[in-house]
Short mmCIF file of C-alpha atoms in Angstrom, two decimals:
data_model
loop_
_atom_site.label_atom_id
_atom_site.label_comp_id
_atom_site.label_asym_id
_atom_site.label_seq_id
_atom_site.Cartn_x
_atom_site.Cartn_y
_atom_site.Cartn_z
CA UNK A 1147 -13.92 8.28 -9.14
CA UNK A 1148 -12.88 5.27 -6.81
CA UNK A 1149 -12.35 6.72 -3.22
CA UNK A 1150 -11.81 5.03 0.17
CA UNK A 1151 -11.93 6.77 3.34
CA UNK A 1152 -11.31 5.44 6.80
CA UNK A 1153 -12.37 6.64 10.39
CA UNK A 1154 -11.86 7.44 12.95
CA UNK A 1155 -8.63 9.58 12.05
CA UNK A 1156 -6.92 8.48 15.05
CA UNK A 1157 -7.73 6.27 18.49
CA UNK A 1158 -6.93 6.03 21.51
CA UNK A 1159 -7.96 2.56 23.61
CA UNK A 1160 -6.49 1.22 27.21
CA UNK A 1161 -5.42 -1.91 26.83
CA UNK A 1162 -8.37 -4.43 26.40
CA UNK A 1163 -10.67 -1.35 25.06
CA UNK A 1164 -12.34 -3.20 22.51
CA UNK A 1165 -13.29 -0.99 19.26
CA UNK A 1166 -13.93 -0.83 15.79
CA UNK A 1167 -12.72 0.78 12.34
CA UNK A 1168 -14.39 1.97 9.88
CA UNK A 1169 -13.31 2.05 5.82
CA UNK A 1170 -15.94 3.24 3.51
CA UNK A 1171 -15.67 2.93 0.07
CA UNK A 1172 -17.08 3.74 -3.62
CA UNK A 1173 -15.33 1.87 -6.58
CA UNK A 1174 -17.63 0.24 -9.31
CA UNK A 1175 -17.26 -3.24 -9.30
CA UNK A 1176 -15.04 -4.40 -5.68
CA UNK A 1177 -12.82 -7.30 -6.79
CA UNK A 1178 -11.35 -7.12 -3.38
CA UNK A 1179 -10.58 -5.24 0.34
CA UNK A 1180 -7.42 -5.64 1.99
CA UNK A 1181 -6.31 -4.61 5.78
CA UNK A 1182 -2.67 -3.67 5.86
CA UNK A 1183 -1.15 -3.08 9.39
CA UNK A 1184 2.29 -0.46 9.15
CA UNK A 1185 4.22 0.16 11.88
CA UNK A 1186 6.17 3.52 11.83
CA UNK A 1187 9.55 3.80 9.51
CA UNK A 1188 8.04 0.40 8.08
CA UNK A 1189 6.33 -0.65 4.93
CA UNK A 1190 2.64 -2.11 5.07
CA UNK A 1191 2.20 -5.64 6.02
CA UNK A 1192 -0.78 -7.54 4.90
CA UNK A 1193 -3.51 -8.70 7.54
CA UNK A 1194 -6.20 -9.79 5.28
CA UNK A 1195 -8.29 -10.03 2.03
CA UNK A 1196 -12.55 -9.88 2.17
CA UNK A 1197 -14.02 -10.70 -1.85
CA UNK A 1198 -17.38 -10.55 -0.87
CA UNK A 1199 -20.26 -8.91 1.57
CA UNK A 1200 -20.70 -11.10 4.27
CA UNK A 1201 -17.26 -12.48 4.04
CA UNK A 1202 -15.42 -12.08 7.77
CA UNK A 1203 -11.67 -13.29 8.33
CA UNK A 1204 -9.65 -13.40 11.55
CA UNK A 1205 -6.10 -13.39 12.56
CA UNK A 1206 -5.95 -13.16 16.51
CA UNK A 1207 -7.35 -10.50 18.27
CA UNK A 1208 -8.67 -9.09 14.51
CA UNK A 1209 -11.68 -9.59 13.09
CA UNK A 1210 -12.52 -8.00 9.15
CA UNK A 1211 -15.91 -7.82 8.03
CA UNK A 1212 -17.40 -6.87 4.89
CA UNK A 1213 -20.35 -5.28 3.49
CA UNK A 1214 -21.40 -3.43 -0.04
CA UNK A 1215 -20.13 -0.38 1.19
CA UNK A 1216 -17.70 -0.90 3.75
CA UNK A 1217 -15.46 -2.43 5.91
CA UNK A 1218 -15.07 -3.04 9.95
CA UNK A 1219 -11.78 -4.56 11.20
CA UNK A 1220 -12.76 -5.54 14.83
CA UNK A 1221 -9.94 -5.01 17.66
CA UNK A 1222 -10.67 -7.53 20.81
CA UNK A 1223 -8.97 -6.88 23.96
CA UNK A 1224 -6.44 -5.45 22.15
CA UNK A 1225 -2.55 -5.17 23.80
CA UNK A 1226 -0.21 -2.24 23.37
CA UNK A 1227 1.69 -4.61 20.53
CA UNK A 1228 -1.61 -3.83 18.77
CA UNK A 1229 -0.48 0.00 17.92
CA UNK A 1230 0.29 0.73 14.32
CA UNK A 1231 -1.55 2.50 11.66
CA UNK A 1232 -4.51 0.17 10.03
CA UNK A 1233 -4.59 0.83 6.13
CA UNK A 1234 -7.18 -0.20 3.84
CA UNK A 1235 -7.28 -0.59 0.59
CA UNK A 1236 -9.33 -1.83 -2.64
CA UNK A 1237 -9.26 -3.50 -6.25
CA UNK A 1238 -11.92 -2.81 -8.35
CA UNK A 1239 -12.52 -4.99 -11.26
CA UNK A 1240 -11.23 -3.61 -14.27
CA UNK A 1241 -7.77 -3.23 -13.49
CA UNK A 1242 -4.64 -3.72 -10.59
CA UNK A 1243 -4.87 0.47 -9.82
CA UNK A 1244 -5.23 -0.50 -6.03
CA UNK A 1245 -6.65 2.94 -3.89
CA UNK A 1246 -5.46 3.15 -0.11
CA UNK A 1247 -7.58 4.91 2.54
CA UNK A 1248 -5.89 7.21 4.19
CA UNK A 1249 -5.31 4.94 7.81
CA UNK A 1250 -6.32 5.08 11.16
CA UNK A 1251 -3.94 5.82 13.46
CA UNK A 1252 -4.42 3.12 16.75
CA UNK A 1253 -2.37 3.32 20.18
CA UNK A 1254 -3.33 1.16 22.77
CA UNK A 1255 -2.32 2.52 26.20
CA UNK A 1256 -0.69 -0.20 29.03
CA UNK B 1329 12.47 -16.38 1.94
CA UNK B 1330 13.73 -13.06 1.29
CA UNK B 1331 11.24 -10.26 0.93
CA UNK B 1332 10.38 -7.29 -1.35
CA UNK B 1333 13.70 -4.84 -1.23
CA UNK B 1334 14.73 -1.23 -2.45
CA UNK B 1335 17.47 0.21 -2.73
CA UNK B 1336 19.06 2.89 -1.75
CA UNK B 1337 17.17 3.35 1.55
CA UNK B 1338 17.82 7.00 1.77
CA UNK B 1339 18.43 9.02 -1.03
CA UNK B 1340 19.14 13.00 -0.88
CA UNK B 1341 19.72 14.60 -3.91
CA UNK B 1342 19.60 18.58 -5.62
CA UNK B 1343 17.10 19.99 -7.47
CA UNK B 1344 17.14 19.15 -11.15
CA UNK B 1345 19.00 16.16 -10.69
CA UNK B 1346 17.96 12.33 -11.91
CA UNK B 1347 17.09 9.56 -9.82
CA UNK B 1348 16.84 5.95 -10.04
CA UNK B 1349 15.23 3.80 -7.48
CA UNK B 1350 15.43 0.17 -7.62
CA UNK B 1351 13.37 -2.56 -6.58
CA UNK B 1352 13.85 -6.55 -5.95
CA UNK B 1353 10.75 -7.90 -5.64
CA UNK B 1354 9.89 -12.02 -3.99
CA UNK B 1355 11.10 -14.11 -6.41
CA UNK B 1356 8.48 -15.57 -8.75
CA UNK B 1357 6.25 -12.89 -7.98
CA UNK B 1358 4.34 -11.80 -11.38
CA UNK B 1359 3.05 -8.34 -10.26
CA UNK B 1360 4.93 -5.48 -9.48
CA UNK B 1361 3.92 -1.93 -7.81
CA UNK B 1362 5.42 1.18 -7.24
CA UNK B 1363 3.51 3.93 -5.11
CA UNK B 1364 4.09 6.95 -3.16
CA UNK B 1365 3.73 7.78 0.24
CA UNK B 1366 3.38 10.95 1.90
CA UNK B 1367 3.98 11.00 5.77
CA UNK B 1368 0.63 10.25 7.48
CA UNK B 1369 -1.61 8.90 4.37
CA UNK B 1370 -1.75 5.73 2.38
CA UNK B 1371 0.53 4.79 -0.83
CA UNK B 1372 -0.70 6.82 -3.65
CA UNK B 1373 -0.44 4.18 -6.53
CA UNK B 1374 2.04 4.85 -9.30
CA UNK B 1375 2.51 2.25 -12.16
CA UNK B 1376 2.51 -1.89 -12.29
CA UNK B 1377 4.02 -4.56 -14.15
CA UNK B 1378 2.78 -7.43 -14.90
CA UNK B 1379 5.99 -9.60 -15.66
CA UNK B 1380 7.95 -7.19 -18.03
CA UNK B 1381 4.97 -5.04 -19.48
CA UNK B 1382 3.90 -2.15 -17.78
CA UNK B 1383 -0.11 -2.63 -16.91
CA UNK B 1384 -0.95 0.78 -16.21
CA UNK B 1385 1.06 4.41 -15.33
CA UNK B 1386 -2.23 6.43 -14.57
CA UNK B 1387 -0.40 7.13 -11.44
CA UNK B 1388 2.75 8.39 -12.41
CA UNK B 1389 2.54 12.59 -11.71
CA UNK B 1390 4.05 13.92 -14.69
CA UNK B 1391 6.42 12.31 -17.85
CA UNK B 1392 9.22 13.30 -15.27
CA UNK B 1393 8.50 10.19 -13.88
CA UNK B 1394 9.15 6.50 -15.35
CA UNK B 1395 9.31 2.97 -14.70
CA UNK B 1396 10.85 -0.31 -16.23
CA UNK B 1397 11.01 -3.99 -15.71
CA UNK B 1398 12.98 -5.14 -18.24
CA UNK B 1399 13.56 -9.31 -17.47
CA UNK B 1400 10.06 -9.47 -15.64
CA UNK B 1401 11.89 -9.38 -12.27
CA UNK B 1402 13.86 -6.06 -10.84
CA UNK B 1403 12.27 -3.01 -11.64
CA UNK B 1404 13.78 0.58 -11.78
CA UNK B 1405 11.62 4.42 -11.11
CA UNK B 1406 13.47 6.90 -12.52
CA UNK B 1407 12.46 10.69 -11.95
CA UNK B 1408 14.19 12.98 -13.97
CA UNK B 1409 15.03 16.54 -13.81
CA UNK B 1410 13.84 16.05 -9.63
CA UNK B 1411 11.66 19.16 -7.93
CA UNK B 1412 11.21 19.30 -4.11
CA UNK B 1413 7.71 18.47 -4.25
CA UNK B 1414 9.09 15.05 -5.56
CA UNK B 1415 10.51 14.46 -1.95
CA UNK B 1416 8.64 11.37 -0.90
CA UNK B 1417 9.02 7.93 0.74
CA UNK B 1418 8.73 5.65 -2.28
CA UNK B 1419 7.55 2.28 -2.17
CA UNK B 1420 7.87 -0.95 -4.10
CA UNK B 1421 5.39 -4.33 -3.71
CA UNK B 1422 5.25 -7.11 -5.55
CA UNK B 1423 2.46 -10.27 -5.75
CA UNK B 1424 1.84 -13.58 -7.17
CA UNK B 1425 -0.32 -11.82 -9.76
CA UNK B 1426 -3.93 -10.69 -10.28
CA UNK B 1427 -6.11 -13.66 -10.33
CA UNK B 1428 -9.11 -12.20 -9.17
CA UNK B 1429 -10.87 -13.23 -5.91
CA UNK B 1430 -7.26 -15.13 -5.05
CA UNK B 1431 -4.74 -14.52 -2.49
CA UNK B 1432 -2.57 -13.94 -6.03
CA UNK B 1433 -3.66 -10.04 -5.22
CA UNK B 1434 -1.97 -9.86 -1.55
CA UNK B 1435 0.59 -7.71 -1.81
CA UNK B 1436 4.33 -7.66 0.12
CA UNK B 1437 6.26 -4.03 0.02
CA UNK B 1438 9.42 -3.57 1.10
CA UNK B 1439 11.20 -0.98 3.43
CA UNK B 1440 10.85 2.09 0.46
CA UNK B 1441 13.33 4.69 -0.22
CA UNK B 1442 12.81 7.86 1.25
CA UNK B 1443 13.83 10.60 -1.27
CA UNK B 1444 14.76 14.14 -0.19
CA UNK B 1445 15.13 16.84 -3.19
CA UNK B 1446 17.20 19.86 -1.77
#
């Protein structure tokens, strides 16, 4: 069965507090991992799409990386702005049944 | 351009009642989603439409629950006969399409419609 999980639960950084996330995953055959950023009351808005291990994007003070089994999404200096929960999710090759990890939960403290 | 919407935004209803929740996706957007979302997880996936076919409705809890998409572009969830576990935050996304390894898979939801079943 196709399951992502993501950690930490929830984090807590001051305000350029560089830190990581984790999302782990098991799906046979990854045809893709997306980062989705949701603010609260809000649906999810896409950050970015990794295809394969070794791929990294950026956007800003993010940075997604990629492996076989997971993924990082780098926070740089980050600003209070940068507080929302950070979904992940992937698409596994024979079908469009995307799976969501459960989020992390980021606030970034002034 | 305008985004993914749904309508209504709020919807309270009784027990045993039907629902219908509609979604307008980006126009010329081939792929349509529905999921659920319960308050501090991820979208549970529902059902998707490529176009006017329905792709796949592993999701979808119980036969309670159906979608449409007739012309390829709005789509409708209807739950019938609604229980109080059915009380959610539903949302709709939509996407170029599926071309694998593309950006054709990024997906755009909208606002949702958060259901209450009394």
């Amino acid at each position: 069965e196709d399951q992502v999980t993501q950690s930490p639960e929830a984090l807590r950084l001051q305000e350029g507090e560089s830190s990581s996330l984790n999302c782990s995953y098991t799906v046979s055959g990854l045809r893709g991992l997306f980062w989705y950023r949701q603010d609260p009351g809000k649906g999810p808005e896409f950050l970015f799409t990794l295809y394969s291990a070794g791929e990294e994007k950026e956007k800003e003070r993010l940075k997604a990386t990629l492996t076989k089994k997971e993924s990082f999404l780098h926070i740089t200096a980050p600003k209070p702005e940068d507080s929302a929960t950070y979904l992940c999710a992937v698409l596994h090759n024979y079908g469009q049944n995307f799976v969501f990890g459960p989020g992390t939960r980021l606030s970034v403290l002034p | 351009g305008a985004g993914v919407s749904q309508s209504p935004r709020y919807k309270v209803t009784k027990r045993g009642q039907d629902v219908a929740l509609r979604c307008d996706p980006i126009s010329g957007h081939v792929s349509l989603y529905w999921y659920r979302q319960a308050l501090g997880q991820g979208p549970e996936f529902l059902t998707y439409f490529n176009y006017e076919a329905q792709q796949d409705k592993s999701g979808l809890p119980n036969d309670r629950f159906s979608a449409e998409r007739p012309e390829g572009s709005i789509s409708t969830l209807t739950i019938q006969r609604t229980e109080q576990r059915d009380s959610a935050m539903y949302r709709c996304a939509s996407s170029l399409g599926s071309l694998a390894g593309t950006s054709y898979n990024e997906q755009f939801f909208g606002p949702g419609t958060r259901l209450t079943v009394l």
